[in-house]
Coordinates of C-alpha atoms in Angstrom, one line a residue:
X228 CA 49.5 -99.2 0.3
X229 CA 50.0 -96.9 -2.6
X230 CA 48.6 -93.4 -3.1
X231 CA 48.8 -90.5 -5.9
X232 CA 51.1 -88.1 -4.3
X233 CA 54.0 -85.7 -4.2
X234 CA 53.8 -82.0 -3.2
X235 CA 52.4 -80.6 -6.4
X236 CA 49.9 -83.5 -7.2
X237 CA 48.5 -82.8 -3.8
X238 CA 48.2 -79.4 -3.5
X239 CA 45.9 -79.5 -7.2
X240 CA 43.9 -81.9 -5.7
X241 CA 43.2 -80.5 -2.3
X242 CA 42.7 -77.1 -3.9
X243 CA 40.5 -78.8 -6.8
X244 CA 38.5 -80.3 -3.8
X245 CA 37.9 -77.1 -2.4
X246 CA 36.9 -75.2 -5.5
X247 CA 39.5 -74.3 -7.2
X248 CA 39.6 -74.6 -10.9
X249 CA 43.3 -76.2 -11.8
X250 CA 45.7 -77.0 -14.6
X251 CA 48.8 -79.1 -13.4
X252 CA 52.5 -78.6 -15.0
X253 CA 54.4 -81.4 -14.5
X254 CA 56.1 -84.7 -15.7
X255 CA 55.9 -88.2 -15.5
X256 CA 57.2 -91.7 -16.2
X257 CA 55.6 -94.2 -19.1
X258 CA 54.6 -96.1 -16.0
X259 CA 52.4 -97.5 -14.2
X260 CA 53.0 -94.6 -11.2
X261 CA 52.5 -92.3 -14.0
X262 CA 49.3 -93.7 -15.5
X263 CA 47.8 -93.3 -12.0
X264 CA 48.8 -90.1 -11.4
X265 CA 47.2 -89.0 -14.5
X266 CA 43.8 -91.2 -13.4
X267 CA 43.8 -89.6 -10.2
X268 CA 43.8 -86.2 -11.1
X269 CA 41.1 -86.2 -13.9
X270 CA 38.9 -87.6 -11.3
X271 CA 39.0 -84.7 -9.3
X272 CA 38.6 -82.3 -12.4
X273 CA 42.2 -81.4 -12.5
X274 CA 43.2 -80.3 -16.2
X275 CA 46.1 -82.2 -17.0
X276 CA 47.3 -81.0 -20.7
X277 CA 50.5 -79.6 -19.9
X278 CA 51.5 -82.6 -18.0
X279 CA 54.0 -84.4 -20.1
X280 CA 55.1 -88.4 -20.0
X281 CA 58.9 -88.8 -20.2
X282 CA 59.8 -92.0 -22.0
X283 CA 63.2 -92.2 -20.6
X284 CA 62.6 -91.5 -17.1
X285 CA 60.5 -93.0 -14.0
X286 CA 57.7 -91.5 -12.5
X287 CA 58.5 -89.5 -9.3
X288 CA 58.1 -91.9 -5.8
X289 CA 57.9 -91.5 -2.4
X290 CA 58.2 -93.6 0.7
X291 CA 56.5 -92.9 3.9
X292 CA 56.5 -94.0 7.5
X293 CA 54.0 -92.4 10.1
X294 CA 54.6 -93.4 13.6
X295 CA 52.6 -94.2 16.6
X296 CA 51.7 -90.3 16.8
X297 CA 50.8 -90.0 13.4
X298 CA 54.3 -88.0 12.4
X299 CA 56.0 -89.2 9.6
X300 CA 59.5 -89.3 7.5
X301 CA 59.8 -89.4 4.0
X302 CA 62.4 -90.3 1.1
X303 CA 62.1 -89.3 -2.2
X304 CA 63.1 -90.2 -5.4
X305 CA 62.4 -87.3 -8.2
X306 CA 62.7 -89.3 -11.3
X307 CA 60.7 -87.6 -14.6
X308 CA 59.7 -84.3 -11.6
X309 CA 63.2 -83.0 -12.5
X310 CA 62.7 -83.6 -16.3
X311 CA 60.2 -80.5 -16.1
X312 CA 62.1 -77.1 -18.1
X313 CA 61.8 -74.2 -18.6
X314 CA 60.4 -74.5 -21.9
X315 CA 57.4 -76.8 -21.1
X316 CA 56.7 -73.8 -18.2
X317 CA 56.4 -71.3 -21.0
X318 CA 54.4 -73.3 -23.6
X319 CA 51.7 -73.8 -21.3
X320 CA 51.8 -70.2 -20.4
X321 CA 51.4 -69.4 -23.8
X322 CA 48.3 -71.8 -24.1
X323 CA 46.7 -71.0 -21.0
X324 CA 43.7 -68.3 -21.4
X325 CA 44.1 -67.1 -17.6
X326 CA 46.2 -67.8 -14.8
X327 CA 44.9 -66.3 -11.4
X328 CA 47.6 -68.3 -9.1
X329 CA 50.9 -69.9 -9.4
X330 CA 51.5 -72.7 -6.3
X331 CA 54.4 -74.2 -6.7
X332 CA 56.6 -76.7 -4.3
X333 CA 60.1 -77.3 -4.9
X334 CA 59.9 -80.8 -6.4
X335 CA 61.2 -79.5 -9.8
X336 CA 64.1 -78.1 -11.3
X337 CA 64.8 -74.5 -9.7
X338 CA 65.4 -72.8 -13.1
X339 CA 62.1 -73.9 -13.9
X340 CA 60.7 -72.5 -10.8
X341 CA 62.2 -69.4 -11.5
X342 CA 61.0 -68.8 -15.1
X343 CA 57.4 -70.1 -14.3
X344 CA 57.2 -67.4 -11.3
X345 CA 58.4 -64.7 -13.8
X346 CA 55.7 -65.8 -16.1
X347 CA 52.8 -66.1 -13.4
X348 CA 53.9 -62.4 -12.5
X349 CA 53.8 -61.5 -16.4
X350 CA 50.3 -62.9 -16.4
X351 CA 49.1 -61.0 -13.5
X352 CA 49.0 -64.0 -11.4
X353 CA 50.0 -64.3 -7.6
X354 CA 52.7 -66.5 -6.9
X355 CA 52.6 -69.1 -3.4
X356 CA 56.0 -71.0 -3.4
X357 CA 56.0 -73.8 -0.9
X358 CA 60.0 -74.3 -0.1
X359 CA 59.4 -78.2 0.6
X360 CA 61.8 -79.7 0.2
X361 CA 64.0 -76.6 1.8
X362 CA 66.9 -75.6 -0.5
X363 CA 68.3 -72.3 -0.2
X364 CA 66.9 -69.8 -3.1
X365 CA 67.7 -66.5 -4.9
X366 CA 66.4 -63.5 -4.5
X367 CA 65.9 -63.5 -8.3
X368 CA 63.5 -66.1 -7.2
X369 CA 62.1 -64.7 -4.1
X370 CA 61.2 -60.9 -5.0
X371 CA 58.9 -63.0 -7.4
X372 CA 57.2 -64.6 -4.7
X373 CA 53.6 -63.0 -3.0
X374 CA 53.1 -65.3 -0.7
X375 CA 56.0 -67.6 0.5
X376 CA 54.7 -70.5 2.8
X377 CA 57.6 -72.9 4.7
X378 CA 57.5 -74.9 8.0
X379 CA 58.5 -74.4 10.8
X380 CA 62.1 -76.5 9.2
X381 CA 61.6 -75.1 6.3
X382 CA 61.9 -71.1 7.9
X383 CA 64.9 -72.3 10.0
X384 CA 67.1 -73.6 7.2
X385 CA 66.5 -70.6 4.8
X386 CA 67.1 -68.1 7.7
X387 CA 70.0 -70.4 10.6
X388 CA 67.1 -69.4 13.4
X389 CA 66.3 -72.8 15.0
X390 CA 62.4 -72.2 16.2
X391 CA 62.0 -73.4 19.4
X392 CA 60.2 -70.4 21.1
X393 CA 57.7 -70.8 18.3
X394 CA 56.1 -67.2 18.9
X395 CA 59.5 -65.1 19.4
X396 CA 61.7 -67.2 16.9
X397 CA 59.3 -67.9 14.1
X398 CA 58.6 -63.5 13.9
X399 CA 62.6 -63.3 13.7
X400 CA 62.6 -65.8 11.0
X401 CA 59.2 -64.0 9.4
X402 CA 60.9 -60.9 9.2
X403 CA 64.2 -61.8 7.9
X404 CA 62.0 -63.9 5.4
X405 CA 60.5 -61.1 4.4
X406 CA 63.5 -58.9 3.7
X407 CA 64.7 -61.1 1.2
X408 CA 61.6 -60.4 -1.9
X409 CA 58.6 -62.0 -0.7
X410 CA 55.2 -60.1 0.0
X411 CA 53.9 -61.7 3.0
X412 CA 55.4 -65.2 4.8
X413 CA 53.2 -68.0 6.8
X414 CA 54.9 -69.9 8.8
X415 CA 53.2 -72.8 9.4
X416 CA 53.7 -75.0 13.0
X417 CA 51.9 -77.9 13.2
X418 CA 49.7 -78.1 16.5
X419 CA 51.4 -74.3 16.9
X420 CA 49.0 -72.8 14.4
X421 CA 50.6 -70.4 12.3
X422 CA 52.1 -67.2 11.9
X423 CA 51.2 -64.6 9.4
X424 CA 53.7 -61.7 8.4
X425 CA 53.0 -58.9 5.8
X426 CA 55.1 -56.0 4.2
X427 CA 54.0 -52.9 6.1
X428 CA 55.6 -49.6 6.8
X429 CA 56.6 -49.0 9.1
X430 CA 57.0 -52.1 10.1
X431 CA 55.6 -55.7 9.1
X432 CA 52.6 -56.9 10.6
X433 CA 52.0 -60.1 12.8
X434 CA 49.4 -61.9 12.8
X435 CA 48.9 -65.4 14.4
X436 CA 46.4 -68.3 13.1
X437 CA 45.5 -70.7 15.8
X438 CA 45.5 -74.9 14.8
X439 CA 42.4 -76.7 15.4
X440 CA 42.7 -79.3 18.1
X441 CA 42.2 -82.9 16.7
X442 CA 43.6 -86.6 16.9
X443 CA 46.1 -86.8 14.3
X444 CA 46.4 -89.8 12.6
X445 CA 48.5 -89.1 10.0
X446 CA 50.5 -85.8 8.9
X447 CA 51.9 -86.4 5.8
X448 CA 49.2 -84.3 3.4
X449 CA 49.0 -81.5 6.2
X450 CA 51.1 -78.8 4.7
X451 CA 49.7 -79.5 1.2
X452 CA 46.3 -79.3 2.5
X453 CA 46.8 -75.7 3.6
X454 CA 49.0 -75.0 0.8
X455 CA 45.9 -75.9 -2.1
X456 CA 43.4 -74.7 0.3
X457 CA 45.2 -71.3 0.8
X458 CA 45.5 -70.6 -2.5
X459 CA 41.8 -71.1 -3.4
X460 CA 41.1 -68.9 -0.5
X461 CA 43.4 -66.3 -1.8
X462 CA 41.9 -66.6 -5.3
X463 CA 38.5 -65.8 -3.8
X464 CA 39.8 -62.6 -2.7
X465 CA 39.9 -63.7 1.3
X466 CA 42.6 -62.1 3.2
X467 CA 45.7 -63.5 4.2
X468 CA 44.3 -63.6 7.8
X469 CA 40.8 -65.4 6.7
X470 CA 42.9 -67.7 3.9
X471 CA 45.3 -68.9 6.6
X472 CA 42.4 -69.8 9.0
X473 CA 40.2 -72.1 6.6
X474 CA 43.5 -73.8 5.1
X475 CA 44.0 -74.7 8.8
X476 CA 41.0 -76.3 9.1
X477 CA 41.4 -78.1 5.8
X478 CA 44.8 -79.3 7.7
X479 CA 42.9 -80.3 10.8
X480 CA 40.8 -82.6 8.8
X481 CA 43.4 -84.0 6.6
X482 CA 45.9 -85.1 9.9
X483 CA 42.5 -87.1 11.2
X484 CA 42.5 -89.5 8.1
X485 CA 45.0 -91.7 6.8
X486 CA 47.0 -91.5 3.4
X487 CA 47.8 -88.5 1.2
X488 CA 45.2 -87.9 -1.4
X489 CA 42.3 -89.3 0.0
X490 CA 42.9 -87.6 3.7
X491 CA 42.3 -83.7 2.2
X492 CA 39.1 -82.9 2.5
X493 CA 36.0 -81.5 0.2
X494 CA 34.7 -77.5 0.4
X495 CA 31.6 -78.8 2.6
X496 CA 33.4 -80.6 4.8
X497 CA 35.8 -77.6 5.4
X498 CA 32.7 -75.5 5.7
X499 CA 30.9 -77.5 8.2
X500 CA 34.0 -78.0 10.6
X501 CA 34.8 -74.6 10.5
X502 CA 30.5 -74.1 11.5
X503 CA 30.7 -76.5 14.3
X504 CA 34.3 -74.9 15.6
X505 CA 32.9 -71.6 15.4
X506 CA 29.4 -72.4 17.5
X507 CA 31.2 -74.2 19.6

């Protein structure tokens, strides 16, 4: 089957789902992929003005696999994703009325990631950057960043500490994290939960979200399901703490349904799990 997708496609549609109110950057292919992309994310509401259509270059693809346990490997091609500059970034900054939030995965060009955090932070906006695919980045880049939010792979490539004792080793990678610009770092673990960390003095503080326990079907929209739903949380002016723990129900549900796109879930339905979870 194919779906919409890719990191940034997903995240503005699960956090258009919830709520949010989103304009996508972003290029495509003059192809069919492209044309679909485009379809899919007017249908969810998602403004997409400042998404440009490259004439020389193929729309971004992915393949996935999910296994038996619903885990799943993916390989990518960018195509017109890394066609995205700087300078598209800063006209629609200069078009845009109001930016409240900045999420951004690392599916583009990092110079472009790095002059569309600076403008977000210009604007007054927060910034969530979603290292996925990991790469190793700047500080230039990361004292920009509010909230940073990797994996559990993710943390232990941008810091050498493998995470096995999820608890002990995913603080050590927190706080080294931490120490190089961002404000606050979420590690998320899967079935783990995941864990919080915020600049404090005198020290950072800890704080761990629990996962929901479901049937997973299917992972592959997990991360971007708490990534869009975070950031809507965020933007509502819920605390890291409170944001974490209704993006990880949004994750639940997405993991119990197949696909990317269509698995992430609507603001009622995140609502009523989080009713029946808490009642029960």
């Amino acid at each position: 089957a194919t779906y919409p997708g890719g990191k940034g496609s997903n995240q503005a549609v699960a956090a258009a789902r919830l709520g949010g109110e989103v304009t996508m950057i972003g290029r495509v292919g003059a192809d069919a992929f492209g044309d679909q992309l485009l379809a899919a994310a007017r249908a969810e509401g998602i403004d997409t003005q400042f998404v440009g259509i490259d004439p020389d270059t193929a729309t971004g693809v992915a393949l996935i696999q999910v296994d038996a346990h619903g885990q799943n490997s993916i390989a990518v091609a960018s195509g017109a994703n890394f066609a995205l500059t700087a300078a598209d970034v800063a006209d629609a900054f200069a078009r845009l009325d109001r930016v409240d939030m900045l999420v951004m995965p690392l599916e583009t060009p990092l110079e472009t990631i790095v002059i569309a955090a600076e403008l977000a932070r210009k604007a007054g906006a927060r910034v969530v950057l979603n290292p996925a695919p990991a790469q190793h980045l700047s500080p230039e880049l990361l004292t920009t960043v509010d909230v940073l939010v990797p994996n559990e792979h993710e943390a232990a490539f941008m810091t050498g500490i493998e995470i096995q004792s999820r608890r002990q080793d995913a603080r050590r990678a927190a706080e080294q994290l931490l120490r190089s610009g961002p404000d606050s770092v979420i590690i998320t673990m899967g079935s783990e939960g995941a864990l919080i960390a915020e600049l404090a003095e005198p020290a950072p503080i800890f704080t761990q979200a629990a996962a929901f326990s479901v049937d997973a079907i299917d992972t592959t929209a997990a991360g971007d399901a708490f990534v869009g739903a975070l950031a809507v949380m965020l933007g509502e002016g819920q605390s890291l703490t409170e944001a974490a723990r209704f993006a990880s129900a949004a994750a639940a549900i997405a993991v119990t349904r197949a696909g990317a796109q269509p698995s992430l879930p609507t603001r009622g339905e995140v609502e009523a799990f989080l009713r029946l979870r808490t009642s029960a």
